[in-house]
């Protein structure tokens, strides 16, 4: 099924078209979400939410941009919302603990292993993902889309609805900030 | 100097560690859960209202409002109680000591 036909079928509420859509794009959505939230369970939840959102708002897709661009935008927006919610929950965690709620689920695992990274690079990738948490959202998005999703700067610019120059600048700052964060980490962990 | 070079090398290795990473795949039952989520999307107005009220922020604000209203009602009742007691005291005193002034006509009519 061609993409325009798929979209038409989706707009008509065809369930088989939805199945096809999930088959085709679930890895893309999941991988992007995972790069942002760095937790497999959360990325799973976001993937579900993205496809539900697409099913419910497919009629609002006018075709001004590529379908994948629209999908990336929804995914990134959901992933960032999810992160904000988690941070808020963490901030008010002590209030919940006063009322006897279980705060265990709010704790983040220290290590994150991206399943797509080669075995010998896992340790370095883990350090990179830790550093990624410390840089601003826009830089993190540009870096994730370019490095993890393999999108060109032009495609990143389209997804982020900005100029090519802005993406180049974002990537430059992202790398500089990551270098600073990683240097700090290695200075502490390799004192000798 | 050697150590600085070593750290720079490690930084570059970390930055390039995800360059040839494969796409991660979600759990295999992604679709059924999405379908279930879509079915959930057709919930009734009452279910939506219930979920809205059950939100922690809404529930907490509601609870605070109820407590505030109760406090206001108690304060108002306390105030009106004091006013009634004061009024009653004046009335009792006037009854007991017969403060009512006797007019000139009362004197004329006395035998």
PDB file of N, CA, C and O in Angstrom, chain A residues 67-103:
ATOM      1  N   UNK A  67       4.756  12.695   5.884  1.00  0.00           N
ATOM      2  CA  UNK A  67       4.058  11.981   6.952  1.00  0.00           C
ATOM      3  C   UNK A  67       5.030  11.628   8.086  1.00  0.00           C
ATOM      4  O   UNK A  67       4.697  11.761   9.268  1.00  0.00           O
ATOM      5  N   UNK A  68       6.254  11.209   7.709  1.00  0.00           N
ATOM      6  CA  UNK A  68       7.236  10.835   8.730  1.00  0.00           C
ATOM      7  C   UNK A  68       7.633  12.049   9.579  1.00  0.00           C
ATOM      8  O   UNK A  68       7.861  11.929  10.783  1.00  0.00           O
ATOM      9  N   UNK A  69       7.670  13.228   8.953  1.00  0.00           N
ATOM     10  CA  UNK A  69       7.993  14.457   9.691  1.00  0.00           C
ATOM     11  C   UNK A  69       6.927  14.719  10.751  1.00  0.00           C
ATOM     12  O   UNK A  69       7.239  15.045  11.891  1.00  0.00           O
ATOM     13  N   UNK A  70       5.667  14.558  10.343  1.00  0.00           N
ATOM     14  CA  UNK A  70       4.529  14.747  11.254  1.00  0.00           C
ATOM     15  C   UNK A  70       4.615  13.746  12.416  1.00  0.00           C
ATOM     16  O   UNK A  70       4.408  14.087  13.578  1.00  0.00           O
ATOM     17  N   UNK A  71       4.977  12.522  12.064  1.00  0.00           N
ATOM     18  CA  UNK A  71       5.104  11.446  13.062  1.00  0.00           C
ATOM     19  C   UNK A  71       6.225  11.749  14.069  1.00  0.00           C
ATOM     20  O   UNK A  71       6.071  11.557  15.280  1.00  0.00           O
ATOM     21  N   UNK A  72       7.351  12.223  13.535  1.00  0.00           N
ATOM     22  CA  UNK A  72       8.479  12.596  14.406  1.00  0.00           C
ATOM     23  C   UNK A  72       8.064  13.707  15.370  1.00  0.00           C
ATOM     24  O   UNK A  72       8.400  13.666  16.555  1.00  0.00           O
ATOM     25  N   UNK A  73       7.336  14.692  14.845  1.00  0.00           N
ATOM     26  CA  UNK A  73       6.921  15.826  15.685  1.00  0.00           C
ATOM     27  C   UNK A  73       6.033  15.348  16.832  1.00  0.00           C
ATOM     28  O   UNK A  73       6.209  15.764  17.980  1.00  0.00           O
ATOM     29  N   UNK A  74       5.078  14.479  16.511  1.00  0.00           N
ATOM     30  CA  UNK A  74       4.175  13.957  17.554  1.00  0.00           C
ATOM     31  C   UNK A  74       4.993  13.173  18.588  1.00  0.00           C
ATOM     32  O   UNK A  74       4.819  13.337  19.789  1.00  0.00           O
ATOM     33  N   UNK A  75       5.908  12.336  18.100  1.00  0.00           N
ATOM     34  CA  UNK A  75       6.723  11.508  18.997  1.00  0.00           C
ATOM     35  C   UNK A  75       7.557  12.375  19.942  1.00  0.00           C
ATOM     36  O   UNK A  75       7.588  12.133  21.154  1.00  0.00           O
ATOM     37  N   UNK A  76       8.216  13.371  19.372  1.00  0.00           N
ATOM     38  CA  UNK A  76       9.072  14.234  20.193  1.00  0.00           C
ATOM     39  C   UNK A  76       8.251  15.009  21.216  1.00  0.00           C
ATOM     40  O   UNK A  76       8.664  15.136  22.376  1.00  0.00           O
ATOM     41  N   UNK A  77       7.101  15.490  20.775  1.00  0.00           N
ATOM     42  CA  UNK A  77       6.248  16.243  21.698  1.00  0.00           C
ATOM     43  C   UNK A  77       5.770  15.346  22.843  1.00  0.00           C
ATOM     44  O   UNK A  77       5.794  15.747  24.016  1.00  0.00           O
ATOM     45  N   UNK A  78       5.375  14.117  22.515  1.00  0.00           N
ATOM     46  CA  UNK A  78       4.920  13.167  23.557  1.00  0.00           C
ATOM     47  C   UNK A  78       6.067  12.812  24.492  1.00  0.00           C
ATOM     48  O   UNK A  78       5.880  12.718  25.710  1.00  0.00           O
ATOM     49  N   UNK A  79       7.263  12.588  23.917  1.00  0.00           N
ATOM     50  CA  UNK A  79       8.416  12.190  24.738  1.00  0.00           C
ATOM     51  C   UNK A  79       8.800  13.307  25.705  1.00  0.00           C
ATOM     52  O   UNK A  79       9.074  13.047  26.889  1.00  0.00           O
ATOM     53  N   UNK A  80       8.782  14.544  25.218  1.00  0.00           N
ATOM     54  CA  UNK A  80       9.147  15.663  26.092  1.00  0.00           C
ATOM     55  C   UNK A  80       8.083  15.880  27.173  1.00  0.00           C
ATOM     56  O   UNK A  80       8.414  16.161  28.330  1.00  0.00           O
ATOM     57  N   UNK A  81       6.805  15.734  26.787  1.00  0.00           N
ATOM     58  CA  UNK A  81       5.714  15.840  27.774  1.00  0.00           C
ATOM     59  C   UNK A  81       5.884  14.786  28.861  1.00  0.00           C
ATOM     60  O   UNK A  81       5.702  15.068  30.049  1.00  0.00           O
ATOM     61  N   UNK A  82       6.207  13.585  28.419  1.00  0.00           N
ATOM     62  CA  UNK A  82       6.394  12.464  29.343  1.00  0.00           C
ATOM     63  C   UNK A  82       7.523  12.771  30.338  1.00  0.00           C
ATOM     64  O   UNK A  82       7.394  12.525  31.534  1.00  0.00           O
ATOM     65  N   UNK A  83       8.597  13.335  29.816  1.00  0.00           N
ATOM     66  CA  UNK A  83       9.740  13.697  30.674  1.00  0.00           C
ATOM     67  C   UNK A  83       9.347  14.755  31.683  1.00  0.00           C
ATOM     68  O   UNK A  83       9.711  14.663  32.858  1.00  0.00           O
ATOM     69  N   UNK A  84       8.603  15.769  31.212  1.00  0.00           N
ATOM     70  CA  UNK A  84       8.180  16.854  32.101  1.00  0.00           C
ATOM     71  C   UNK A  84       7.313  16.300  33.223  1.00  0.00           C
ATOM     72  O   UNK A  84       7.458  16.658  34.384  1.00  0.00           O
ATOM     73  N   UNK A  85       6.378  15.400  32.834  1.00  0.00           N
ATOM     74  CA  UNK A  85       5.489  14.796  33.831  1.00  0.00           C
ATOM     75  C   UNK A  85       6.299  14.041  34.871  1.00  0.00           C
ATOM     76  O   UNK A  85       6.022  14.104  36.063  1.00  0.00           O
ATOM     77  N   UNK A  86       7.307  13.318  34.405  1.00  0.00           N
ATOM     78  CA  UNK A  86       8.143  12.524  35.307  1.00  0.00           C
ATOM     79  C   UNK A  86       8.917  13.398  36.270  1.00  0.00           C
ATOM     80  O   UNK A  86       9.032  13.093  37.455  1.00  0.00           O
ATOM     81  N   UNK A  87       9.440  14.502  35.734  1.00  0.00           N
ATOM     82  CA  UNK A  87      10.197  15.433  36.573  1.00  0.00           C
ATOM     83  C   UNK A  87       9.289  16.028  37.636  1.00  0.00           C
ATOM     84  O   UNK A  87       9.673  16.178  38.789  1.00  0.00           O
ATOM     85  N   UNK A  88       8.046  16.378  37.201  1.00  0.00           N
ATOM     86  CA  UNK A  88       7.076  16.961  38.138  1.00  0.00           C
ATOM     87  C   UNK A  88       6.754  15.954  39.237  1.00  0.00           C
ATOM     88  O   UNK A  88       6.696  16.294  40.407  1.00  0.00           O
ATOM     89  N   UNK A  89       6.555  14.699  38.826  1.00  0.00           N
ATOM     90  CA  UNK A  89       6.237  13.639  39.784  1.00  0.00           C
ATOM     91  C   UNK A  89       7.365  13.476  40.785  1.00  0.00           C
ATOM     92  O   UNK A  89       7.134  13.301  41.982  1.00  0.00           O
ATOM     93  N   UNK A  90       8.587  13.540  40.268  1.00  0.00           N
ATOM     94  CA  UNK A  90       9.766  13.362  41.115  1.00  0.00           C
ATOM     95  C   UNK A  90       9.855  14.496  42.126  1.00  0.00           C
ATOM     96  O   UNK A  90      10.170  14.291  43.293  1.00  0.00           O
ATOM     97  N   UNK A  91       9.564  15.730  41.621  1.00  0.00           N
ATOM     98  CA  UNK A  91       9.643  16.918  42.474  1.00  0.00           C
ATOM     99  C   UNK A  91       8.666  16.821  43.640  1.00  0.00           C
ATOM    100  O   UNK A  91       8.949  17.227  44.746  1.00  0.00           O
ATOM    101  N   UNK A  92       7.469  16.299  43.354  1.00  0.00           N
ATOM    102  CA  UNK A  92       6.460  16.183  44.410  1.00  0.00           C
ATOM    103  C   UNK A  92       6.442  14.793  45.030  1.00  0.00           C
ATOM    104  O   UNK A  92       5.508  14.438  45.727  1.00  0.00           O
ATOM    105  N   UNK A  93       7.485  14.044  44.776  1.00  0.00           N
ATOM    106  CA  UNK A  93       7.573  12.686  45.307  1.00  0.00           C
ATOM    107  C   UNK A  93       7.505  12.632  46.812  1.00  0.00           C
ATOM    108  O   UNK A  93       6.870  11.758  47.391  1.00  0.00           O
ATOM    109  N   UNK A  94       8.126  13.625  47.455  1.00  0.00           N
ATOM    110  CA  UNK A  94       8.155  13.609  48.919  1.00  0.00           C
ATOM    111  C   UNK A  94       6.763  13.821  49.501  1.00  0.00           C
ATOM    112  O   UNK A  94       6.419  13.280  50.539  1.00  0.00           O
ATOM    113  N   UNK A  95       5.920  14.604  48.791  1.00  0.00           N
ATOM    114  CA  UNK A  95       4.547  14.828  49.257  1.00  0.00           C
ATOM    115  C   UNK A  95       3.778  13.515  49.216  1.00  0.00           C
ATOM    116  O   UNK A  95       3.070  13.159  50.163  1.00  0.00           O
ATOM    117  N   UNK A  96       3.974  12.783  48.092  1.00  0.00           N
ATOM    118  CA  UNK A  96       3.294  11.496  47.946  1.00  0.00           C
ATOM    119  C   UNK A  96       3.769  10.522  49.015  1.00  0.00           C
ATOM    120  O   UNK A  96       2.978   9.757  49.558  1.00  0.00           O
ATOM    121  N   UNK A  97       5.059  10.570  49.317  1.00  0.00           N
ATOM    122  CA  UNK A  97       5.582   9.637  50.321  1.00  0.00           C
ATOM    123  C   UNK A  97       5.007   9.943  51.704  1.00  0.00           C
ATOM    124  O   UNK A  97       4.844   9.062  52.536  1.00  0.00           O
ATOM    125  N   UNK A  98       4.645  11.223  51.930  1.00  0.00           N
ATOM    126  CA  UNK A  98       4.019  11.590  53.213  1.00  0.00           C
ATOM    127  C   UNK A  98       2.658  10.915  53.369  1.00  0.00           C
ATOM    128  O   UNK A  98       2.237  10.577  54.462  1.00  0.00           O
ATOM    129  N   UNK A  99       1.968  10.761  52.222  1.00  0.00           N
ATOM    130  CA  UNK A  99       0.647  10.121  52.252  1.00  0.00           C
ATOM    131  C   UNK A  99       0.741   8.611  52.070  1.00  0.00           C
ATOM    132  O   UNK A  99      -0.251   7.947  51.823  1.00  0.00           O
ATOM    133  N   UNK A 100       1.958   8.092  52.119  1.00  0.00           N
ATOM    134  CA  UNK A 100       2.139   6.644  52.082  1.00  0.00           C
ATOM    135  C   UNK A 100       2.199   6.038  50.701  1.00  0.00           C
ATOM    136  O   UNK A 100       2.169   4.830  50.548  1.00  0.00           O
ATOM    137  N   UNK A 101       2.265   6.882  49.643  1.00  0.00           N
ATOM    138  CA  UNK A 101       2.338   6.336  48.286  1.00  0.00           C
ATOM    139  C   UNK A 101       3.720   5.735  48.050  1.00  0.00           C
ATOM    140  O   UNK A 101       4.705   6.161  48.625  1.00  0.00           O
ATOM    141  N   UNK A 102       3.754   4.754  47.161  1.00  0.00           N
ATOM    142  CA  UNK A 102       5.005   4.080  46.874  1.00  0.00           C
ATOM    143  C   UNK A 102       5.814   4.883  45.860  1.00  0.00           C
ATOM    144  O   UNK A 102       5.399   5.050  44.726  1.00  0.00           O
ATOM    145  N   UNK A 103       6.934   5.413  46.272  1.00  0.00           N
ATOM    146  CA  UNK A 103       7.743   6.254  45.391  1.00  0.00           C
ATOM    147  C   UNK A 103       8.741   5.461  44.568  1.00  0.00           C
ATOM    148  O   UNK A 103       9.557   6.042  43.876  1.00  0.00           O
TER     149      UNK A 103
END
